[in-house]
Amino acid sequence: MSKAKSDNADLNPVQSRDVVVGQSKELVHDAVFGELSEGGPNYRSLGWVGTTGLMMKTQIGLGVLSIPAVFDVLGIIPGVICLCAIGGITTWSNYIVGVFKLGHPEVYGIDDAGAMMFGRLGRIIFGTAFCCYFTCNSASAMLSVSIGLNAVSKHGACTAIFVFVAACVGFSTSSIRTLARLAWPVWVGLVGIIVSVTAVTIAVGVQDRPADAPREGEWKSDYKLVNSPEISKALSAISALVFSYAGTPAFFPIVSEMRNPKHYGRALFICQGVISACYITVGCVVYYYCGSYVASPALGSAGNTMKIVCYAIALPGLMVTNSIATHLPAKYIFVHALRGTKHLTSNTKTHWATWLGCTFGVSVIAYIIASAVPVFGSLISLVGALFGTLMSFQPMGCMWLYDNWSKDKAERNLSWTLMF
């Protein structure tokens, strides 16, 4: 890794500088964005409450809808164990992202961390994976929106049209330039997702039988505490769990736009606690009452009427997920294209042309993917298998080693042993 350090000259780190004006502190220079001009977008205005919402929305938007189907494959007990294990690993990974950012303020994305550890090849691999991952995320969100529009409109148009509508909405909303301005729509969408999932959870508990269960005869849930799936199905289910927590690469740009990155840990632990509780509750309750007749996404498990109601409530949240998933890869390309120039933080023609070109390009590619793979569950598993562990687990271990492995024995305390 020492050689990789010497290959990091292209990062050109610039330390942030604060200027105190009266009792307030105004950031005029940032290690990533450079000079923050008064008339341009303020990329360092995200508070910890908005950060919490963004963290939760990058994970709970799509993943929660696939948890009951995962439990159907694995069984309740192995499903909960796997979910908690993956949740614990990703919580540690997310924590390391914040620690690494505080130690290296010039890092904007996972590719910058990759360049520090592995040189130019690391930048290329992680940068490409980041863009592919969130573009596929955007495609998944478009599919979710199209499923919701189909449900609400009672199939008023073909799925292809609804995917196109989702792409157009995603492009327009993802073009909001700063994450701070996306924070309040994120909370609206987050509340919508949680309310809709809570509604379907209650509905499956009080209804006679799931929507897909046989209509005649006495029915009893065929849930399994422990299941014995084929290896391919088990791995697909675990990949879906990984995807449910795999918002980790998004935490790099999120912490980069925080007003005070030292509040990152506070937002992180609230986020992980809430989504883990939500995943376990929704997964167990819905699967317990629906058994093998659980739908994926889960909002279709309570019958047509509740499906329409739940999707109507969840649609804003699904659209916000699409917006964030489109915004992040577009912002990555935008920042790296204009980094070190005045156009990054100024309202110039170059700034707007580059920014809108990035969001439009990502939207088009995501639309093509969503049209080519029109099966929600399959796309979730595919994305989780391809990019989940690569983006959420391994790099963070390398980041800890990069910062801590060379410490003297005298510095290797309990925190070092526990890798914190």
Coordinates of C-alpha atoms in Angstrom, one line a residue, residues 6 14 43 110 139 177 183 193 207 212 215 224-225 245 302 333 353 378:
S6 CA 2.8 7.6 -4.0
V14 CA -6.6 20.9 -0.6
Y43 CA -22.5 21.9 -1.7
I110 CA -15.2 5.6 -3.3
A139 CA -33.4 1.3 -13.1
R177 CA -28.0 20.3 -7.7
A183 CA -33.5 16.5 2.0
I193 CA -42.6 4.3 2.1
Q207 CA -57.2 -10.4 6.1
D212 CA -52.4 -14.9 -4.3
R215 CA -59.9 -18.7 -2.9
K224 CA -41.3 -22.0 7.6
L225 CA -39.1 -21.2 10.5
Y245 CA -28.3 -2.6 3.1
A302 CA -52.7 -7.6 0.7
I333 CA -19.4 12.3 -13.2
A353 CA -24.7 22.0 -19.6
S378 CA -34.4 -10.6 -10.7

